[in-house]
């Protein structure tokens, strides 16, 4: 089977979507991470400068057998803003997984990287296929250097009556708050490793900020001082998580599980073919990284979005003191491994390890 590897074009959208929908994540619940209706719209949200490549069959150019994105985005590294690639969305058709297509993809990648350039990537702990292939150290592949564990929480929404103390206010932001938001994002973001570079003046635009505006954040104030931010992002128009099926007894227990979730809060498991209902939280940033500010923000979010979503999705590196805050809520937890990927030595040696790493789950 012969393939041509080339940069992706808009005409490839249907072929990429078909490939994504035929390479599900297996487990007790079989899931598909989908990007309908436009893969490239989601790619521009993940990376400011997407760099998408595909492998098409020479005898059938409409058939896409592999895709990956190694786009660039600006993040804070050692207190400075720099462009860093993020390697993601690697999918290879099941009938091509044992051939030479993967090494060919990585040879093409190596030719495009600058000397010494490194990338970030995140792999779900349950994704044994990826951990056993791309992160295995096979000859011809780049080296994957472990650089932290990410804990993603699916926090169940519910009605509650907890209120912040006197003098503390939590509310949605608005246009008049943009200067204070920009100052906080820059001041506190610079202290974190890999925190995204934000330009709040570009909110309400497209591309990297598609679907966001000045009101897409919660803020916590003490008196007149903004102490923290928590963004919320409904991404169902660009990314979806579809349930394909259930294994074992779960397919019979689904109705009882949903009844329990309705009473106590939690994910309602849809019929096979249905989608999970969640809201993605991002840009979680609080002054001096003090957990109590995040707690008031999460308390507000858990109640405010209860009628619309089953769960709120947020993520933190396990080494971040803020990661302890989601443990106060009813939740499910997923673990992922974060890697720095390089052909030219260990990039971790150049990092300031006193800075707390950050992950933006809305852009994974």
mmCIF file of C-alpha atoms in Angstrom:
data_model
loop_
_atom_site.group_PDB
_atom_site.id
_atom_site.type_symbol
_atom_site.label_atom_id
_atom_site.label_comp_id
_atom_site.label_asym_id
_atom_site.label_seq_id
_atom_site.Cartn_x
_atom_site.Cartn_y
_atom_site.Cartn_z
ATOM 1 C CA UNK A 1 0.000 0.000 0.000
ATOM 2 C CA UNK A 2 1.589 3.254 -1.168
ATOM 3 C CA UNK A 3 0.993 6.663 0.403
ATOM 4 C CA UNK A 4 1.826 10.280 -0.321
ATOM 5 C CA UNK A 5 2.542 12.422 2.737
ATOM 6 C CA UNK A 6 1.683 16.091 2.280
ATOM 7 C CA UNK A 7 0.385 19.140 4.064
ATOM 8 C CA UNK A 8 -3.371 18.963 4.679
ATOM 9 C CA UNK A 9 -5.781 21.110 2.696
ATOM 10 C CA UNK A 10 -9.421 22.107 3.311
ATOM 11 C CA UNK A 11 -10.547 19.481 0.800
ATOM 12 C CA UNK A 12 -9.234 16.814 3.192
ATOM 13 C CA UNK A 13 -11.813 17.633 5.866
ATOM 14 C CA UNK A 14 -14.172 14.736 5.114
ATOM 15 C CA UNK A 15 -11.318 12.228 4.922
ATOM 16 C CA UNK A 16 -9.799 13.411 8.225
ATOM 17 C CA UNK A 17 -13.169 13.285 10.014
ATOM 18 C CA UNK A 18 -13.755 9.750 8.706
ATOM 19 C CA UNK A 19 -10.341 8.659 9.993
ATOM 20 C CA UNK A 20 -10.959 10.187 13.438
ATOM 21 C CA UNK A 21 -14.304 8.444 13.697
ATOM 22 C CA UNK A 22 -12.767 5.073 12.831
ATOM 23 C CA UNK A 23 -10.010 5.190 15.453
ATOM 24 C CA UNK A 24 -11.864 5.222 18.817
ATOM 25 C CA UNK A 25 -10.421 5.102 22.319
ATOM 26 C CA UNK A 26 -11.233 1.649 23.681
ATOM 27 C CA UNK A 27 -12.108 0.806 27.286
ATOM 28 C CA UNK A 28 -15.106 -0.035 29.462
ATOM 29 C CA UNK A 29 -16.747 2.815 27.557
ATOM 30 C CA UNK A 30 -15.705 3.061 23.912
ATOM 31 C CA UNK A 31 -15.272 6.758 23.041
ATOM 32 C CA UNK A 32 -14.703 8.744 19.889
ATOM 33 C CA UNK A 33 -13.097 12.175 20.061
ATOM 34 C CA UNK A 34 -14.635 13.921 17.085
ATOM 35 C CA UNK A 35 -14.162 17.298 15.363
ATOM 36 C CA UNK A 36 -17.326 17.833 13.358
ATOM 37 C CA UNK A 37 -18.170 19.729 11.262
ATOM 38 C CA UNK A 38 -14.753 21.228 10.461
ATOM 39 C CA UNK A 39 -11.510 19.648 11.634
ATOM 40 C CA UNK A 40 -9.538 22.732 10.664
ATOM 41 C CA UNK A 41 -11.657 25.019 12.867
ATOM 42 C CA UNK A 42 -10.710 22.945 15.903
ATOM 43 C CA UNK A 43 -7.082 22.837 14.754
ATOM 44 C CA UNK A 44 -6.963 26.646 14.832
ATOM 45 C CA UNK A 45 -8.311 26.634 18.399
ATOM 46 C CA UNK A 46 -5.633 24.201 19.568
ATOM 47 C CA UNK A 47 -2.744 25.994 17.856
ATOM 48 C CA UNK A 48 -2.339 29.583 16.744
ATOM 49 C CA UNK A 49 -0.475 28.266 13.684
ATOM 50 C CA UNK A 50 -1.754 24.763 12.819
ATOM 51 C CA UNK A 51 0.621 22.482 10.902
ATOM 52 C CA UNK A 52 -1.508 19.542 9.766
ATOM 53 C CA UNK A 53 -0.169 16.698 7.633
ATOM 54 C CA UNK A 54 -1.920 13.724 6.069
ATOM 55 C CA UNK A 55 -1.023 10.484 4.321
ATOM 56 C CA UNK A 56 -3.282 9.796 1.346
ATOM 57 C CA UNK A 57 -3.447 6.598 -0.677
ATOM 58 C CA UNK A 58 -1.879 7.006 -4.095
ATOM 59 C CA UNK A 59 -4.511 4.749 -5.672
ATOM 60 C CA UNK A 60 -7.362 6.595 -3.903
ATOM 61 C CA UNK A 61 -6.494 10.196 -2.961
ATOM 62 C CA UNK A 62 -9.841 10.635 -1.188
ATOM 63 C CA UNK A 63 -8.754 8.050 1.397
ATOM 64 C CA UNK A 64 -6.797 9.584 4.285
ATOM 65 C CA UNK A 65 -4.944 6.888 6.237
ATOM 66 C CA UNK A 66 -3.044 9.108 8.681
ATOM 67 C CA UNK A 67 -3.156 12.608 10.109
ATOM 68 C CA UNK A 68 -1.222 14.602 12.668
ATOM 69 C CA UNK A 69 -0.856 18.226 13.749
ATOM 70 C CA UNK A 70 2.386 19.764 15.010
ATOM 71 C CA UNK A 71 1.198 23.362 15.067
ATOM 72 C CA UNK A 72 2.725 26.185 17.082
ATOM 73 C CA UNK A 73 1.381 28.373 19.852
ATOM 74 C CA UNK A 74 2.874 30.931 22.187
ATOM 75 C CA UNK A 75 3.417 29.854 25.783
ATOM 76 C CA UNK A 76 5.428 31.109 28.735
ATOM 77 C CA UNK A 77 8.734 29.235 29.113
ATOM 78 C CA UNK A 78 11.170 30.284 31.851
ATOM 79 C CA UNK A 79 9.337 33.586 32.217
ATOM 80 C CA UNK A 80 9.423 34.503 28.517
ATOM 81 C CA UNK A 81 6.903 34.053 25.707
ATOM 82 C CA UNK A 82 8.091 31.690 22.982
ATOM 83 C CA UNK A 83 6.620 29.675 20.153
ATOM 84 C CA UNK A 84 6.375 25.958 20.967
ATOM 85 C CA UNK A 85 4.990 23.147 18.855
ATOM 86 C CA UNK A 86 2.282 20.875 20.214
ATOM 87 C CA UNK A 87 2.177 17.387 18.647
ATOM 88 C CA UNK A 88 -1.332 15.940 18.694
ATOM 89 C CA UNK A 89 -4.173 14.313 16.765
ATOM 90 C CA UNK A 90 -1.946 11.492 15.512
ATOM 91 C CA UNK A 91 -4.260 8.913 13.952
ATOM 92 C CA UNK A 92 -3.335 6.010 11.689
ATOM 93 C CA UNK A 93 -5.893 3.729 10.044
ATOM 94 C CA UNK A 94 -6.068 0.337 11.751
ATOM 95 C CA UNK A 95 -4.992 -1.535 8.607
ATOM 96 C CA UNK A 96 -1.813 0.603 8.383
ATOM 97 C CA UNK A 97 -0.671 0.545 11.998
ATOM 98 C CA UNK A 98 1.919 -2.228 11.630
ATOM 99 C CA UNK A 99 3.623 -0.992 8.471
ATOM 100 C CA UNK A 100 6.160 1.686 7.653
ATOM 101 C CA UNK A 101 3.722 4.583 7.621
ATOM 102 C CA UNK A 102 4.510 5.751 11.172
ATOM 103 C CA UNK A 103 8.305 5.933 10.620
ATOM 104 C CA UNK A 104 7.692 7.769 7.329
ATOM 105 C CA UNK A 105 5.523 10.334 9.116
ATOM 106 C CA UNK A 106 8.252 10.984 11.651
ATOM 107 C CA UNK A 107 10.947 11.263 9.000
ATOM 108 C CA UNK A 108 8.831 13.952 7.364
ATOM 109 C CA UNK A 109 8.474 15.672 10.733
ATOM 110 C CA UNK A 110 12.196 15.648 11.449
ATOM 111 C CA UNK A 111 12.915 17.372 8.159
ATOM 112 C CA UNK A 112 10.740 20.325 9.187
ATOM 113 C CA UNK A 113 12.009 20.882 12.723
ATOM 114 C CA UNK A 114 14.670 23.466 13.419
ATOM 115 C CA UNK A 115 17.903 22.225 15.043
ATOM 116 C CA UNK A 116 17.259 21.811 18.764
ATOM 117 C CA UNK A 117 13.512 22.412 18.414
ATOM 118 C CA UNK A 118 11.301 20.469 20.793
ATOM 119 C CA UNK A 119 7.565 19.869 21.091
ATOM 120 C CA UNK A 120 5.001 19.185 23.788
ATOM 121 C CA UNK A 121 2.611 16.264 23.646
ATOM 122 C CA UNK A 122 0.107 14.647 26.029
ATOM 123 C CA UNK A 123 -0.886 10.974 26.014
ATOM 124 C CA UNK A 124 -3.745 9.502 28.027
ATOM 125 C CA UNK A 125 -2.481 6.937 30.544
ATOM 126 C CA UNK A 126 -5.034 4.434 29.162
ATOM 127 C CA UNK A 127 -3.865 4.954 25.573
ATOM 128 C CA UNK A 128 -1.603 1.914 25.597
ATOM 129 C CA UNK A 129 -1.306 1.898 21.797
ATOM 130 C CA UNK A 130 0.370 5.318 21.720
ATOM 131 C CA UNK A 131 2.508 4.688 24.790
ATOM 132 C CA UNK A 132 3.673 1.444 23.212
ATOM 133 C CA UNK A 133 4.524 2.939 19.816
ATOM 134 C CA UNK A 134 5.402 6.635 19.526
ATOM 135 C CA UNK A 135 6.666 6.853 23.123
ATOM 136 C CA UNK A 136 8.505 3.533 22.978
ATOM 137 C CA UNK A 137 11.872 4.829 21.753
ATOM 138 C CA UNK A 138 11.717 2.905 18.473
ATOM 139 C CA UNK A 139 14.530 3.594 16.023
ATOM 140 C CA UNK A 140 13.825 6.590 13.804
ATOM 141 C CA UNK A 141 11.302 8.131 16.191
ATOM 142 C CA UNK A 142 12.085 11.166 18.356
ATOM 143 C CA UNK A 143 12.727 10.699 22.045
ATOM 144 C CA UNK A 144 9.820 11.292 24.426
ATOM 145 C CA UNK A 145 11.054 12.804 27.693
ATOM 146 C CA UNK A 146 8.549 12.468 30.572
ATOM 147 C CA UNK A 147 7.737 15.919 31.941
ATOM 148 C CA UNK A 148 4.937 15.604 34.471
ATOM 149 C CA UNK A 149 1.611 13.929 35.132
ATOM 150 C CA UNK A 150 -1.645 15.686 34.281
ATOM 151 C CA UNK A 151 -4.777 15.062 36.325
ATOM 152 C CA UNK A 152 -7.991 15.835 34.448
ATOM 153 C CA UNK A 153 -11.101 16.111 36.618
ATOM 154 C CA UNK A 154 -14.677 15.702 35.451
ATOM 155 C CA UNK A 155 -16.411 17.590 38.251
ATOM 156 C CA UNK A 156 -20.123 16.889 38.577
ATOM 157 C CA UNK A 157 -22.317 19.957 38.595
ATOM 158 C CA UNK A 158 -24.953 20.318 41.297
ATOM 159 C CA UNK A 159 -27.089 22.877 43.076
ATOM 160 C CA UNK A 160 -25.400 24.243 46.181
ATOM 161 C CA UNK A 161 -25.570 27.280 48.406
ATOM 162 C CA UNK A 162 -21.970 27.970 49.372
ATOM 163 C CA UNK A 163 -21.218 31.672 49.247
ATOM 164 C CA UNK A 164 -17.861 33.449 49.408
ATOM 165 C CA UNK A 165 -16.964 35.419 52.546
ATOM 166 C CA UNK A 166 -17.745 39.092 52.995
ATOM 167 C CA UNK A 167 -15.697 41.287 50.698
ATOM 168 C CA UNK A 168 -15.217 38.548 48.082
ATOM 169 C CA UNK A 169 -17.279 38.599 44.864
ATOM 170 C CA UNK A 170 -17.470 36.002 42.093
ATOM 171 C CA UNK A 171 -19.136 36.946 38.809
ATOM 172 C CA UNK A 172 -18.848 36.751 35.057
ATOM 173 C CA UNK A 173 -16.429 39.168 33.472
ATOM 174 C CA UNK A 174 -17.338 41.810 30.907
ATOM 175 C CA UNK A 175 -15.677 44.262 28.488
ATOM 176 C CA UNK A 176 -14.839 46.720 31.266
ATOM 177 C CA UNK A 177 -12.786 44.003 32.989
ATOM 178 C CA UNK A 178 -10.433 43.376 30.045
ATOM 179 C CA UNK A 179 -7.569 45.588 31.293
ATOM 180 C CA UNK A 180 -7.517 43.884 34.710
ATOM 181 C CA UNK A 181 -7.810 40.466 33.045
ATOM 182 C CA UNK A 182 -4.907 41.196 30.715
ATOM 183 C CA UNK A 183 -2.745 42.346 33.637
ATOM 184 C CA UNK A 184 -3.508 39.234 35.702
ATOM 185 C CA UNK A 185 -2.942 36.855 32.764
ATOM 186 C CA UNK A 186 0.419 38.395 32.041
ATOM 187 C CA UNK A 187 1.596 38.831 35.634
ATOM 188 C CA UNK A 188 0.631 35.395 36.952
ATOM 189 C CA UNK A 189 0.976 33.515 33.660
ATOM 190 C CA UNK A 190 4.641 34.472 33.454
ATOM 191 C CA UNK A 191 5.292 32.553 36.683
ATOM 192 C CA UNK A 192 3.980 29.280 35.219
ATOM 193 C CA UNK A 193 5.695 26.940 32.811
ATOM 194 C CA UNK A 194 3.781 26.470 29.506
ATOM 195 C CA UNK A 195 0.935 28.861 30.384
ATOM 196 C CA UNK A 196 -0.664 30.148 27.129
ATOM 197 C CA UNK A 197 0.107 33.662 25.973
ATOM 198 C CA UNK A 198 -3.198 35.539 25.988
ATOM 199 C CA UNK A 199 -4.279 38.621 24.060
ATOM 200 C CA UNK A 200 -7.671 39.452 25.632
ATOM 201 C CA UNK A 201 -8.184 42.294 23.170
ATOM 202 C CA UNK A 202 -8.645 39.621 20.483
ATOM 203 C CA UNK A 203 -11.517 37.908 22.270
ATOM 204 C CA UNK A 204 -14.765 37.808 20.318
ATOM 205 C CA UNK A 205 -12.733 36.958 17.243
ATOM 206 C CA UNK A 206 -12.130 33.738 15.367
ATOM 207 C CA UNK A 207 -9.326 31.246 15.029
ATOM 208 C CA UNK A 208 -7.475 30.738 18.311
ATOM 209 C CA UNK A 209 -10.255 32.467 20.299
ATOM 210 C CA UNK A 210 -13.236 31.024 18.415
ATOM 211 C CA UNK A 211 -16.324 30.954 20.636
ATOM 212 C CA UNK A 212 -14.890 33.201 23.359
ATOM 213 C CA UNK A 213 -15.672 36.779 24.319
ATOM 214 C CA UNK A 214 -15.161 39.096 27.279
ATOM 215 C CA UNK A 215 -17.966 37.316 29.161
ATOM 216 C CA UNK A 216 -16.479 33.810 28.839
ATOM 217 C CA UNK A 217 -14.719 33.941 32.216
ATOM 218 C CA UNK A 218 -15.519 33.959 35.891
ATOM 219 C CA UNK A 219 -13.565 36.366 38.047
ATOM 220 C CA UNK A 220 -13.061 36.514 41.775
ATOM 221 C CA UNK A 221 -12.560 39.960 43.332
ATOM 222 C CA UNK A 222 -11.539 40.999 46.796
ATOM 223 C CA UNK A 223 -12.777 44.542 47.109
ATOM 224 C CA UNK A 224 -11.883 46.062 43.758
ATOM 225 C CA UNK A 225 -8.871 43.803 43.047
ATOM 226 C CA UNK A 226 -9.149 40.915 40.601
ATOM 227 C CA UNK A 227 -7.639 37.904 42.376
ATOM 228 C CA UNK A 228 -8.317 35.110 39.891
ATOM 229 C CA UNK A 229 -9.855 33.978 36.600
ATOM 230 C CA UNK A 230 -11.493 30.801 35.362
ATOM 231 C CA UNK A 231 -12.516 30.549 31.733
ATOM 232 C CA UNK A 232 -15.414 28.393 30.556
ATOM 233 C CA UNK A 233 -15.736 27.177 26.982
ATOM 234 C CA UNK A 234 -18.546 25.186 25.387
ATOM 235 C CA UNK A 235 -16.671 23.521 22.533
ATOM 236 C CA UNK A 236 -19.346 21.137 21.273
ATOM 237 C CA UNK A 237 -19.476 22.955 17.926
ATOM 238 C CA UNK A 238 -15.840 22.081 17.256
ATOM 239 C CA UNK A 239 -15.091 19.033 19.459
ATOM 240 C CA UNK A 240 -17.350 16.226 20.654
ATOM 241 C CA UNK A 241 -16.979 13.078 22.747
ATOM 242 C CA UNK A 242 -19.299 10.396 21.403
ATOM 243 C CA UNK A 243 -20.049 7.117 23.188
ATOM 244 C CA UNK A 244 -19.823 4.189 20.770
ATOM 245 C CA UNK A 245 -20.703 1.425 23.194
ATOM 246 C CA UNK A 246 -20.326 -0.175 26.607
ATOM 247 C CA UNK A 247 -18.569 -3.346 27.671
ATOM 248 C CA UNK A 248 -19.679 -5.967 30.131
ATOM 249 C CA UNK A 249 -22.340 -5.195 32.699
ATOM 250 C CA UNK A 250 -22.167 -1.458 32.145
ATOM 251 C CA UNK A 251 -24.477 -1.723 29.146
ATOM 252 C CA UNK A 252 -27.158 -3.192 31.440
ATOM 253 C CA UNK A 253 -26.411 -0.917 34.409
ATOM 254 C CA UNK A 254 -26.516 2.297 32.376
ATOM 255 C CA UNK A 255 -30.114 3.157 33.363
ATOM 256 C CA UNK A 256 -29.425 2.627 37.088
ATOM 257 C CA UNK A 257 -26.249 4.689 36.811
ATOM 258 C CA UNK A 258 -28.180 7.526 35.155
ATOM 259 C CA UNK A 259 -30.829 7.452 37.896
ATOM 260 C CA UNK A 260 -28.095 7.738 40.508
ATOM 261 C CA UNK A 261 -26.494 10.626 38.573
ATOM 262 C CA UNK A 262 -29.811 12.438 38.380
ATOM 263 C CA UNK A 263 -30.137 12.298 42.167
ATOM 264 C CA UNK A 264 -26.533 12.942 43.257
ATOM 265 C CA UNK A 265 -25.012 14.563 40.191
ATOM 266 C CA UNK A 266 -22.771 12.996 37.587
ATOM 267 C CA UNK A 267 -22.484 12.051 33.950
ATOM 268 C CA UNK A 268 -25.581 10.658 32.352
ATOM 269 C CA UNK A 269 -24.447 7.869 30.053
ATOM 270 C CA UNK A 270 -26.152 8.266 26.661
ATOM 271 C CA UNK A 271 -27.256 5.490 24.379
ATOM 272 C CA UNK A 272 -24.519 4.281 22.002
ATOM 273 C CA UNK A 273 -24.101 7.033 19.433
ATOM 274 C CA UNK A 274 -24.902 9.828 21.903
ATOM 275 C CA UNK A 275 -22.606 12.539 23.219
ATOM 276 C CA UNK A 276 -21.339 13.387 26.707
ATOM 277 C CA UNK A 277 -22.500 16.691 28.198
ATOM 278 C CA UNK A 278 -19.696 18.786 29.698
ATOM 279 C CA UNK A 279 -18.253 22.284 29.818
ATOM 280 C CA UNK A 280 -14.508 22.801 29.509
ATOM 281 C CA UNK A 281 -12.765 25.047 32.043
ATOM 282 C CA UNK A 282 -9.488 26.744 31.139
ATOM 283 C CA UNK A 283 -7.238 29.717 31.932
ATOM 284 C CA UNK A 284 -7.382 28.821 35.630
ATOM 285 C CA UNK A 285 -5.116 31.471 37.091
ATOM 286 C CA UNK A 286 -5.166 32.952 40.589
ATOM 287 C CA UNK A 287 -2.976 35.452 42.367
ATOM 288 C CA UNK A 288 0.101 33.891 44.004
ATOM 289 C CA UNK A 289 -1.312 30.471 43.028
ATOM 290 C CA UNK A 290 -3.428 30.512 46.204
ATOM 291 C CA UNK A 291 -5.894 27.565 46.116
ATOM 292 C CA UNK A 292 -8.696 29.318 48.050
ATOM 293 C CA UNK A 293 -9.300 31.729 45.167
ATOM 294 C CA UNK A 294 -9.782 28.791 42.778
ATOM 295 C CA UNK A 295 -12.131 27.167 45.266
ATOM 296 C CA UNK A 296 -14.522 30.135 45.175
ATOM 297 C CA UNK A 297 -14.421 30.135 41.379
ATOM 298 C CA UNK A 298 -15.161 26.409 41.163
ATOM 299 C CA UNK A 299 -17.923 26.641 43.755
ATOM 300 C CA UNK A 300 -19.625 29.261 41.614
ATOM 301 C CA UNK A 301 -19.144 27.250 38.387
ATOM 302 C CA UNK A 302 -20.474 23.978 39.843
ATOM 303 C CA UNK A 303 -23.726 25.711 40.744
ATOM 304 C CA UNK A 304 -24.042 28.188 37.866
ATOM 305 C CA UNK A 305 -23.764 25.556 35.118
ATOM 306 C CA UNK A 306 -25.732 22.797 36.823
ATOM 307 C CA UNK A 307 -28.840 23.122 34.659
ATOM 308 C CA UNK A 308 -26.876 23.014 31.383
ATOM 309 C CA UNK A 309 -24.094 20.449 31.797
ATOM 310 C CA UNK A 310 -23.467 17.197 33.627
ATOM 311 C CA UNK A 311 -19.840 17.981 34.378
ATOM 312 C CA UNK A 312 -17.071 20.558 34.249
ATOM 313 C CA UNK A 313 -13.720 19.445 32.824
ATOM 314 C CA UNK A 314 -10.543 20.960 34.223
ATOM 315 C CA UNK A 315 -6.937 19.827 34.371
ATOM 316 C CA UNK A 316 -3.785 20.526 36.377
ATOM 317 C CA UNK A 317 -0.336 19.066 36.650
ATOM 318 C CA UNK A 318 -0.138 16.875 39.740
ATOM 319 C CA UNK A 319 2.726 19.049 41.009
ATOM 320 C CA UNK A 320 0.528 22.171 41.031
ATOM 321 C CA UNK A 321 -0.943 23.033 44.474
ATOM 322 C CA UNK A 322 -4.147 23.991 42.625
ATOM 323 C CA UNK A 323 -4.612 20.330 41.653
ATOM 324 C CA UNK A 324 -5.813 19.621 45.200
ATOM 325 C CA UNK A 325 -8.851 21.873 44.821
ATOM 326 C CA UNK A 326 -10.897 19.652 42.418
ATOM 327 C CA UNK A 327 -10.542 16.779 44.912
ATOM 328 C CA UNK A 328 -13.060 18.600 47.140
ATOM 329 C CA UNK A 329 -15.847 17.848 44.625
ATOM 330 C CA UNK A 330 -17.542 14.712 43.354
ATOM 331 C CA UNK A 331 -15.643 13.830 40.213
ATOM 332 C CA UNK A 332 -14.038 11.290 37.935
ATOM 333 C CA UNK A 333 -10.315 11.513 37.256
ATOM 334 C CA UNK A 334 -8.264 10.765 34.145
ATOM 335 C CA UNK A 335 -4.468 10.701 34.171
ATOM 336 C CA UNK A 336 -2.230 11.646 31.268
ATOM 337 C CA UNK A 337 1.506 11.783 30.728
ATOM 338 C CA UNK A 338 3.088 14.989 29.453
ATOM 339 C CA UNK A 339 6.212 14.656 27.310
ATOM 340 C CA UNK A 340 8.727 16.942 25.678
ATOM 341 C CA UNK A 341 9.612 15.466 22.291
ATOM 342 C CA UNK A 342 12.973 16.027 20.643
ATOM 343 C CA UNK A 343 15.487 14.569 18.210
ATOM 344 C CA UNK A 344 18.311 16.671 19.669
ATOM 345 C CA UNK A 345 18.738 15.867 23.338
ATOM 346 C CA UNK A 346 16.784 16.408 26.525
ATOM 347 C CA UNK A 347 15.003 19.810 26.532
ATOM 348 C CA UNK A 348 14.184 19.471 30.224
ATOM 349 C CA UNK A 349 17.749 20.486 31.078
ATOM 350 C CA UNK A 350 17.006 24.049 29.945
ATOM 351 C CA UNK A 351 13.819 24.435 31.988
ATOM 352 C CA UNK A 352 13.530 26.309 35.256
ATOM 353 C CA UNK A 353 12.014 23.586 37.426
ATOM 354 C CA UNK A 354 11.009 26.049 40.149
ATOM 355 C CA UNK A 355 8.136 27.175 37.920
ATOM 356 C CA UNK A 356 4.866 25.258 38.225
ATOM 357 C CA UNK A 357 3.812 23.662 34.918
ATOM 358 C CA UNK A 358 0.402 24.428 33.463
ATOM 359 C CA UNK A 359 -1.926 22.593 31.094
ATOM 360 C CA UNK A 360 -4.852 24.151 29.209
ATOM 361 C CA UNK A 361 -7.236 21.225 28.648
ATOM 362 C CA UNK A 362 -9.334 23.304 26.250
ATOM 363 C CA UNK A 363 -6.432 23.305 23.808
ATOM 364 C CA UNK A 364 -5.417 19.618 23.997
#
